[in-house]
Structures are given as structure tokens and as C-alpha cells.
Amino acid sequence: AQSVSQHNHHVILSEAASLELGCNYSYGGTVNLFWYVQYPGQHLQLLLKYFSGDPLVKGIKGFEAEFIKSKFSFNLRKPSVQWSDTAEYFCAVNAGSSASKIIFGSGTRLSIRP
Amino acid sequence: EAGVAQSPRYKIIEKRQSVAFWCNPISGHATLYWYQQILGQGPKLLIQFQNNGVVDDSQLPKDRFSAERLKGVDSTLKIQPAKLEDSAVYLCASSPGVNTGELFFGEGSRLTVL
């Protein structure tokens, strides 16, 4: 069965620091990959997605993610974080030929020190 | 565009009682999902509907959980009888179709079972 692993449970950074959140998935076939974000008090929303093509995808608010097929990874990056990036970040995968079953990782809580 | 509506936002019940959650997806969205999010974990898919048919309910504890989506629009998730471990946020999400991958989430219904 497919699964998603996010190894960093809680990351604390200062403003302007660079960010990289890890995401690994287990599935041997074609995958679609996503990062969702949940800001405090708000609902989950899509940050970016990869379906095919350029493995470096750009999302909203300056975030990007790189799909490395050989490593089964889809890490999220941002060169310079802001206090407003404080949120919980979830990696998700959609795999298989059936209808879009999306599996989420356990999430990484990001805290930014002003 | 109106978002995904869920109610109630909060519910506190005693174990062995029953509870129902309601979700109205974004207009025109064919696919509707119910996820369970336990504190500190990522969302776990309970059931997925395509119009009014069930696509995946493999992780729905069918001895106590039930869900329906009559007329292919809004949906109800019921728990009867509730257990302590059912304390979680129940998230409803919708998407325009199959394999689009982008889920639009509601704000969730937080259930506390005492």
C-alpha cells in the first residue's frame, strides 16, 4: 500500500532562514504529489502540486518542491521564510489507476521566530 | 465562490452516544471526501464519493461509522456508538472530478468524546 513519510515533526526557524521539509513516499508506479498547508485557524489548502513534466514545481507564496523519482522524494523548499509561513505542512500522494485517493503524511509543524 | 460548508464546528458527546456531521461541497464538485484527522496526525481518508456512489470506503469502520451522499450533493457522516478514540476533526473535502488531485477542504468538525 502507498504511504507518505514526513520525518520532521516540528521545525523552528528564524525569519529569512531557508526552509526544506522532507517528504518521501512509497509507491512504484506513477504518482501525483502535493503539498498542502494549514495556517492557524484556517482550513487545509493546496500549496503546490506535481503531475508530470518539470520536476521542479513552483507554488504560491514563494514555495517550490522538487520531485526526485529515484529517491521517491518531494521535498518542499523556500529560500527565505517569513513569520506568516508559520503553519502545518502536509505532503500527499495520489497513486494508482483508480479514482483520486489521496494519502496524506503526518505533517510538519513549522514555527517561525520573528 | 462559496467554499465547502461543514456543521457543526464543534461537538462534545459521551461515549456510546451518536453524532452526525453534515457537509455541503462546492457547487458542481462531483467528488466528495470525508477525512478523519486525529491530533498530531495527518488526515486519514474514511470514504470517497463520486456523485452519489462510493468509490472507496476501505478505511471506514463500518461497524460504527456510516456515510451517505444522497442526490450526489451534500453528505452526512454518522458515528454510532462513539468511542473515545473517535475524538478527532472530521474534514470534508470536494474536488471537481476524478484525478484532479486538488481538494478543497471545509473547516472541519471537531468531535470530543468523553
PDB file of C-alpha atoms in Angstrom:
ATOM      1  CA  ALA A   1       0.000   0.000   0.000  1.00  0.00           C
ATOM      2  CA  GLN A   2       1.145   3.504  -0.699  1.00  0.00           C
ATOM      3  CA  SER A   3       2.337   5.646   2.181  1.00  0.00           C
ATOM      4  CA  VAL A   4       3.847   9.052   2.807  1.00  0.00           C
ATOM      5  CA  SER A   5       6.544   9.881   5.362  1.00  0.00           C
ATOM      6  CA  GLN A   6       7.375  13.277   6.749  1.00  0.00           C
ATOM      7  CA  HIS A   7      10.317  12.891   9.063  1.00  0.00           C
ATOM      8  CA  ASN A   8      10.375  16.385  10.531  1.00  0.00           C
ATOM      9  CA  HIS A   9       7.552  16.739  13.031  1.00  0.00           C
ATOM     10  CA  HIS A  10       8.381  20.241  14.195  1.00  0.00           C
ATOM     11  CA  VAL A  11      10.763  22.712  12.593  1.00  0.00           C
ATOM     12  CA  ILE A  12      11.685  26.033  14.171  1.00  0.00           C
ATOM     13  CA  LEU A  13      13.399  28.697  12.079  1.00  0.00           C
ATOM     14  CA  SER A  14      14.161  32.370  12.276  1.00  0.00           C
ATOM     15  CA  GLU A  15      12.796  34.774   9.695  1.00  0.00           C
ATOM     16  CA  ALA A  16      14.836  34.885   6.473  1.00  0.00           C
ATOM     17  CA  ALA A  17      16.219  31.384   7.051  1.00  0.00           C
ATOM     18  CA  SER A  18      15.937  28.858   4.251  1.00  0.00           C
ATOM     19  CA  LEU A  19      13.454  26.031   4.556  1.00  0.00           C
ATOM     20  CA  GLU A  20      13.441  22.455   3.383  1.00  0.00           C
ATOM     21  CA  LEU A  21      10.804  19.981   4.556  1.00  0.00           C
ATOM     22  CA  GLY A  22      11.274  16.352   3.689  1.00  0.00           C
ATOM     23  CA  CYS A  23       8.679  14.084   2.115  1.00  0.00           C
ATOM     24  CA  ASN A  24       9.147  10.508   0.962  1.00  0.00           C
ATOM     25  CA  TYR A  25       6.531   8.213  -0.472  1.00  0.00           C
ATOM     26  CA  SER A  26       6.346   4.529  -1.138  1.00  0.00           C
ATOM     27  CA  TYR A  27       4.771   3.541  -4.433  1.00  0.00           C
ATOM     28  CA  GLY A  28       6.456   2.144  -7.505  1.00  0.00           C
ATOM     29  CA  GLY A  29       4.150   3.472 -10.173  1.00  0.00           C
ATOM     30  CA  THR A  30       3.164   6.854 -11.491  1.00  0.00           C
ATOM     31  CA  VAL A  31       2.324   9.328  -8.776  1.00  0.00           C
ATOM     32  CA  ASN A  32       0.857  12.743  -8.381  1.00  0.00           C
ATOM     33  CA  LEU A  33       2.326  14.686  -5.469  1.00  0.00           C
ATOM     34  CA  PHE A  34       1.036  17.567  -3.404  1.00  0.00           C
ATOM     35  CA  TRP A  35       1.876  19.869  -0.568  1.00  0.00           C
ATOM     36  CA  TYR A  36      -0.991  21.245   1.475  1.00  0.00           C
ATOM     37  CA  VAL A  37      -0.747  23.919   4.145  1.00  0.00           C
ATOM     38  CA  GLN A  38      -2.909  24.688   7.146  1.00  0.00           C
ATOM     39  CA  TYR A  39      -2.403  28.139   8.644  1.00  0.00           C
ATOM     40  CA  PRO A  40      -3.512  28.603  12.260  1.00  0.00           C
ATOM     41  CA  GLY A  41      -7.297  28.680  12.460  1.00  0.00           C
ATOM     42  CA  GLN A  42      -7.768  28.058   8.753  1.00  0.00           C
ATOM     43  CA  HIS A  43      -8.659  25.096   6.587  1.00  0.00           C
ATOM     44  CA  LEU A  44      -6.238  22.977   4.600  1.00  0.00           C
ATOM     45  CA  GLN A  45      -5.350  24.432   1.228  1.00  0.00           C
ATOM     46  CA  LEU A  46      -3.226  23.393  -1.696  1.00  0.00           C
ATOM     47  CA  LEU A  47       0.266  24.880  -1.800  1.00  0.00           C
ATOM     48  CA  LEU A  48       1.539  23.173  -4.949  1.00  0.00           C
ATOM     49  CA  LYS A  49       1.219  20.009  -6.990  1.00  0.00           C
ATOM     50  CA  TYR A  50       3.205  17.824  -9.354  1.00  0.00           C
ATOM     51  CA  PHE A  51       1.528  15.742 -12.024  1.00  0.00           C
ATOM     52  CA  SER A  52       4.168  15.436 -14.737  1.00  0.00           C
ATOM     53  CA  GLY A  53       6.790  17.424 -16.643  1.00  0.00           C
ATOM     54  CA  ASP A  54       9.334  19.679 -14.974  1.00  0.00           C
ATOM     55  CA  PRO A  55      10.186  18.038 -11.639  1.00  0.00           C
ATOM     56  CA  LEU A  56      10.710  21.449 -10.047  1.00  0.00           C
ATOM     57  CA  VAL A  57       7.308  22.930  -9.354  1.00  0.00           C
ATOM     58  CA  LYS A  58       6.501  26.346  -8.019  1.00  0.00           C
ATOM     59  CA  GLY A  59       3.586  27.115  -5.787  1.00  0.00           C
ATOM     60  CA  ILE A  60       2.056  30.033  -4.008  1.00  0.00           C
ATOM     61  CA  LYS A  61       3.905  32.362  -1.639  1.00  0.00           C
ATOM     62  CA  GLY A  62       7.363  31.568  -2.987  1.00  0.00           C
ATOM     63  CA  PHE A  63       7.310  27.860  -2.196  1.00  0.00           C
ATOM     64  CA  GLU A  64       8.710  25.249  -4.539  1.00  0.00           C
ATOM     65  CA  ALA A  65       9.167  21.492  -4.467  1.00  0.00           C
ATOM     66  CA  GLU A  66      11.379  19.089  -6.351  1.00  0.00           C
ATOM     67  CA  PHE A  67      10.288  15.619  -7.395  1.00  0.00           C
ATOM     68  CA  ILE A  68      13.219  13.188  -7.374  1.00  0.00           C
ATOM     69  CA  LYS A  69      11.871   9.918  -8.693  1.00  0.00           C
ATOM     70  CA  SER A  70      14.968   7.884  -7.846  1.00  0.00           C
ATOM     71  CA  LYS A  71      14.701   8.923  -4.213  1.00  0.00           C
ATOM     72  CA  PHE A  72      10.899   8.747  -4.004  1.00  0.00           C
ATOM     73  CA  SER A  73      11.033  12.245  -2.601  1.00  0.00           C
ATOM     74  CA  PHE A  74       9.139  15.503  -2.987  1.00  0.00           C
ATOM     75  CA  ASN A  75      10.787  17.998  -0.661  1.00  0.00           C
ATOM     76  CA  LEU A  76       9.340  21.437  -0.084  1.00  0.00           C
ATOM     77  CA  ARG A  77      11.636  24.471  -0.137  1.00  0.00           C
ATOM     78  CA  LYS A  78      11.560  28.188   0.363  1.00  0.00           C
ATOM     79  CA  PRO A  79      14.694  30.355   0.187  1.00  0.00           C
ATOM     80  CA  SER A  80      13.642  32.836   2.854  1.00  0.00           C
ATOM     81  CA  VAL A  81      10.795  32.207   5.275  1.00  0.00           C
ATOM     82  CA  GLN A  82       8.558  34.812   6.841  1.00  0.00           C
ATOM     83  CA  TRP A  83       6.708  34.825  10.136  1.00  0.00           C
ATOM     84  CA  SER A  84       3.481  34.363   8.170  1.00  0.00           C
ATOM     85  CA  ASP A  85       4.713  30.953   6.991  1.00  0.00           C
ATOM     86  CA  THR A  86       4.015  29.566  10.455  1.00  0.00           C
ATOM     87  CA  ALA A  87       1.676  26.678   9.710  1.00  0.00           C
ATOM     88  CA  GLU A  88       1.389  22.935   9.418  1.00  0.00           C
ATOM     89  CA  TYR A  89       2.534  21.432   6.123  1.00  0.00           C
ATOM     90  CA  PHE A  90       1.270  18.140   4.749  1.00  0.00           C
ATOM     91  CA  CYS A  91       2.722  16.155   1.904  1.00  0.00           C
ATOM     92  CA  ALA A  92       0.251  13.973  -0.016  1.00  0.00           C
ATOM     93  CA  VAL A  93       0.359  11.420  -2.801  1.00  0.00           C
ATOM     94  CA  ASN A  94      -2.218  10.220  -5.259  1.00  0.00           C
ATOM     95  CA  ALA A  95      -1.316   6.973  -6.929  1.00  0.00           C
ATOM     96  CA  GLY A  96      -2.846   4.151  -8.850  1.00  0.00           C
ATOM     97  CA  SER A  97      -5.287   3.949 -11.692  1.00  0.00           C
ATOM     98  CA  SER A  98      -8.401   4.175  -9.570  1.00  0.00           C
ATOM     99  CA  ALA A  99     -10.164   7.369  -8.684  1.00  0.00           C
ATOM    100  CA  SER A 100      -8.184  10.004  -6.877  1.00  0.00           C
ATOM    101  CA  LYS A 101      -7.436   8.506  -3.477  1.00  0.00           C
ATOM    102  CA  ILE A 102      -5.093  10.955  -1.822  1.00  0.00           C
ATOM    103  CA  ILE A 103      -2.938   9.787   1.082  1.00  0.00           C
ATOM    104  CA  PHE A 104      -1.504  12.355   3.494  1.00  0.00           C
ATOM    105  CA  GLY A 105       1.645  12.338   5.563  1.00  0.00           C
ATOM    106  CA  SER A 106       1.582  13.088   9.270  1.00  0.00           C
ATOM    107  CA  GLY A 107       2.520  16.717   8.775  1.00  0.00           C
ATOM    108  CA  THR A 108       5.337  19.055   9.797  1.00  0.00           C
ATOM    109  CA  ARG A 109       4.659  21.954  12.090  1.00  0.00           C
ATOM    110  CA  LEU A 110       6.693  24.988  11.093  1.00  0.00           C
ATOM    111  CA  SER A 111       7.275  27.735  13.649  1.00  0.00           C
ATOM    112  CA  ILE A 112       8.975  30.953  12.561  1.00  0.00           C
ATOM    113  CA  ARG A 113      10.619  33.171  15.143  1.00  0.00           C
ATOM    114  CA  PRO A 114      10.144  36.862  14.297  1.00  0.00           C
TER     115      PRO A 114
ATOM    116  CA  GLU B   1     -17.278  31.080  -4.963  1.00  0.00           C
ATOM    117  CA  ALA B   2     -18.619  29.580  -1.751  1.00  0.00           C
ATOM    118  CA  GLY B   3     -16.364  27.051  -0.084  1.00  0.00           C
ATOM    119  CA  VAL B   4     -17.081  23.680   1.464  1.00  0.00           C
ATOM    120  CA  ALA B   5     -19.512  24.074   4.329  1.00  0.00           C
ATOM    121  CA  GLN B   6     -19.480  21.822   7.356  1.00  0.00           C
ATOM    122  CA  SER B   7     -21.538  21.674  10.537  1.00  0.00           C
ATOM    123  CA  PRO B   8     -21.406  21.558  13.428  1.00  0.00           C
ATOM    124  CA  ARG B   9     -17.976  23.076  14.016  1.00  0.00           C
ATOM    125  CA  TYR B  10     -17.709  21.560  17.462  1.00  0.00           C
ATOM    126  CA  LYS B  11     -19.441  18.671  19.179  1.00  0.00           C
ATOM    127  CA  ILE B  12     -18.934  17.119  22.604  1.00  0.00           C
ATOM    128  CA  ILE B  13     -20.625  13.821  23.384  1.00  0.00           C
ATOM    129  CA  GLU B  14     -20.326  10.965  25.833  1.00  0.00           C
ATOM    130  CA  LYS B  15     -19.044   7.617  24.655  1.00  0.00           C
ATOM    131  CA  ARG B  16     -21.714   5.325  23.233  1.00  0.00           C
ATOM    132  CA  GLN B  17     -23.753   8.319  22.066  1.00  0.00           C
ATOM    133  CA  SER B  18     -24.295   9.056  18.399  1.00  0.00           C
ATOM    134  CA  VAL B  19     -23.315  12.075  16.330  1.00  0.00           C
ATOM    135  CA  ALA B  20     -23.814  13.246  12.767  1.00  0.00           C
ATOM    136  CA  PHE B  21     -21.798  15.664  10.667  1.00  0.00           C
ATOM    137  CA  TRP B  22     -23.011  17.425   7.569  1.00  0.00           C
ATOM    138  CA  CYS B  23     -21.093  18.646   4.542  1.00  0.00           C
ATOM    139  CA  ASN B  24     -22.113  20.723   1.553  1.00  0.00           C
ATOM    140  CA  PRO B  25     -19.413  20.684  -1.136  1.00  0.00           C
ATOM    141  CA  ILE B  26     -18.590  23.371  -3.633  1.00  0.00           C
ATOM    142  CA  SER B  27     -21.297  23.563  -6.266  1.00  0.00           C
ATOM    143  CA  GLY B  28     -20.588  21.305  -9.210  1.00  0.00           C
ATOM    144  CA  HIS B  29     -17.906  19.248  -7.485  1.00  0.00           C
ATOM    145  CA  ALA B  30     -18.551  15.598  -8.264  1.00  0.00           C
ATOM    146  CA  THR B  31     -16.138  14.072  -5.769  1.00  0.00           C
ATOM    147  CA  LEU B  32     -16.606  14.323  -2.016  1.00  0.00           C
ATOM    148  CA  TYR B  33     -14.316  13.022   0.694  1.00  0.00           C
ATOM    149  CA  TRP B  34     -14.520  12.535   4.434  1.00  0.00           C
ATOM    150  CA  TYR B  35     -11.225  12.515   6.298  1.00  0.00           C
ATOM    151  CA  GLN B  36     -10.516  11.912   9.985  1.00  0.00           C
ATOM    152  CA  GLN B  37      -7.679  13.917  11.485  1.00  0.00           C
ATOM    153  CA  ILE B  38      -6.553  12.858  14.940  1.00  0.00           C
ATOM    154  CA  LEU B  39      -4.418  15.353  16.839  1.00  0.00           C
ATOM    155  CA  GLY B  40      -0.803  15.173  15.690  1.00  0.00           C
ATOM    156  CA  GLN B  41      -1.573  13.077  12.635  1.00  0.00           C
ATOM    157  CA  GLY B  42      -2.335  13.728   9.011  1.00  0.00           C
ATOM    158  CA  PRO B  43      -5.814  13.398   7.550  1.00  0.00           C
ATOM    159  CA  LYS B  44      -6.895   9.792   7.033  1.00  0.00           C
ATOM    160  CA  LEU B  45      -9.404   9.041   4.285  1.00  0.00           C
ATOM    161  CA  LEU B  46     -12.605   7.489   5.575  1.00  0.00           C
ATOM    162  CA  ILE B  47     -14.764   7.492   2.486  1.00  0.00           C
ATOM    163  CA  GLN B  48     -14.805   8.930  -1.017  1.00  0.00           C
ATOM    164  CA  PHE B  49     -17.898   9.512  -3.143  1.00  0.00           C
ATOM    165  CA  GLN B  50     -18.117  10.107  -6.853  1.00  0.00           C
ATOM    166  CA  ASN B  51     -21.503  11.757  -7.339  1.00  0.00           C
ATOM    167  CA  ASN B  52     -23.701   9.590  -5.093  1.00  0.00           C
ATOM    168  CA  GLY B  53     -21.689   6.381  -5.446  1.00  0.00           C
ATOM    169  CA  VAL B  54     -18.992   5.148  -3.057  1.00  0.00           C
ATOM    170  CA  VAL B  55     -15.540   4.937  -4.653  1.00  0.00           C
ATOM    171  CA  ASP B  56     -13.518   3.942  -1.586  1.00  0.00           C
ATOM    172  CA  ASP B  57     -14.618   3.147   1.955  1.00  0.00           C
ATOM    173  CA  SER B  58     -11.873   0.682   2.819  1.00  0.00           C
ATOM    174  CA  GLN B  59     -10.837   2.574   5.959  1.00  0.00           C
ATOM    175  CA  LEU B  60     -14.305   3.365   7.238  1.00  0.00           C
ATOM    176  CA  PRO B  61     -15.065   1.442  10.477  1.00  0.00           C
ATOM    177  CA  LYS B  62     -18.371   0.187   9.184  1.00  0.00           C
ATOM    178  CA  ASP B  63     -19.494  -1.257  12.498  1.00  0.00           C
ATOM    179  CA  ARG B  64     -19.940   2.267  13.832  1.00  0.00           C
ATOM    180  CA  PHE B  65     -19.446   4.748  11.001  1.00  0.00           C
ATOM    181  CA  SER B  66     -21.790   5.333   8.100  1.00  0.00           C
ATOM    182  CA  ALA B  67     -21.949   7.959   5.400  1.00  0.00           C
ATOM    183  CA  GLU B  68     -24.286   8.837   2.614  1.00  0.00           C
ATOM    184  CA  ARG B  69     -24.449  11.310  -0.200  1.00  0.00           C
ATOM    185  CA  LEU B  70     -27.996  11.335  -1.389  1.00  0.00           C
ATOM    186  CA  LYS B  71     -28.639  13.106  -4.707  1.00  0.00           C
ATOM    187  CA  GLY B  72     -24.911  13.495  -5.229  1.00  0.00           C
ATOM    188  CA  VAL B  73     -24.652  16.823  -3.442  1.00  0.00           C
ATOM    189  CA  ASP B  74     -24.400  17.164   0.322  1.00  0.00           C
ATOM    190  CA  SER B  75     -23.298  14.366   2.596  1.00  0.00           C
ATOM    191  CA  THR B  76     -23.730  13.141   6.152  1.00  0.00           C
ATOM    192  CA  LEU B  77     -21.242  11.181   8.233  1.00  0.00           C
ATOM    193  CA  LYS B  78     -22.625   9.380  11.282  1.00  0.00           C
ATOM    194  CA  ILE B  79     -20.930   7.703  14.213  1.00  0.00           C
ATOM    195  CA  GLN B  80     -22.979   5.346  16.347  1.00  0.00           C
ATOM    196  CA  PRO B  81     -21.953   4.466  19.014  1.00  0.00           C
ATOM    197  CA  ALA B  82     -18.981   6.764  19.536  1.00  0.00           C
ATOM    198  CA  LYS B  83     -15.788   5.635  21.245  1.00  0.00           C
ATOM    199  CA  LEU B  84     -13.141   7.704  22.987  1.00  0.00           C
ATOM    200  CA  GLU B  85     -10.727   7.126  20.093  1.00  0.00           C
ATOM    201  CA  ASP B  86     -13.158   8.803  17.692  1.00  0.00           C
ATOM    202  CA  SER B  87     -12.156  12.185  19.120  1.00  0.00           C
ATOM    203  CA  ALA B  88     -10.793  13.978  16.073  1.00  0.00           C
ATOM    204  CA  VAL B  89     -11.513  16.623  13.491  1.00  0.00           C
ATOM    205  CA  TYR B  90     -13.704  15.342  10.677  1.00  0.00           C
ATOM    206  CA  LEU B  91     -12.802  17.043   7.437  1.00  0.00           C
ATOM    207  CA  CYS B  92     -14.950  17.185   4.370  1.00  0.00           C
ATOM    208  CA  ALA B  93     -13.361  17.973   1.033  1.00  0.00           C
ATOM    209  CA  SER B  94     -14.551  18.157  -2.536  1.00  0.00           C
ATOM    210  CA  SER B  95     -12.953  18.232  -5.949  1.00  0.00           C
ATOM    211  CA  PRO B  96     -14.256  18.966  -9.426  1.00  0.00           C
ATOM    212  CA  GLY B  97     -13.646  15.484 -10.786  1.00  0.00           C
ATOM    213  CA  VAL B  98     -11.556  12.384 -10.794  1.00  0.00           C
ATOM    214  CA  ASN B  99      -7.776  12.634 -10.588  1.00  0.00           C
ATOM    215  CA  THR B 100      -7.613  16.404 -10.458  1.00  0.00           C
ATOM    216  CA  GLY B 101      -5.793  15.979  -7.200  1.00  0.00           C
ATOM    217  CA  GLU B 102      -6.762  19.327  -5.776  1.00  0.00           C
ATOM    218  CA  LEU B 103      -9.017  19.015  -2.780  1.00  0.00           C
ATOM    219  CA  PHE B 104     -10.974  21.914  -1.370  1.00  0.00           C
ATOM    220  CA  PHE B 105     -11.423  21.443   2.350  1.00  0.00           C
ATOM    221  CA  GLY B 106     -14.012  22.697   4.756  1.00  0.00           C
ATOM    222  CA  GLU B 107     -13.070  23.987   8.178  1.00  0.00           C
ATOM    223  CA  GLY B 108     -13.820  20.683   9.821  1.00  0.00           C
ATOM    224  CA  SER B 109     -15.997  19.420  12.638  1.00  0.00           C
ATOM    225  CA  ARG B 110     -14.150  18.870  15.899  1.00  0.00           C
ATOM    226  CA  LEU B 111     -15.516  15.949  17.902  1.00  0.00           C
ATOM    227  CA  THR B 112     -14.680  15.328  21.530  1.00  0.00           C
ATOM    228  CA  VAL B 113     -15.855  12.048  23.042  1.00  0.00           C
ATOM    229  CA  LEU B 114     -15.834  11.941  26.851  1.00  0.00           C
TER     230      LEU B 114
END
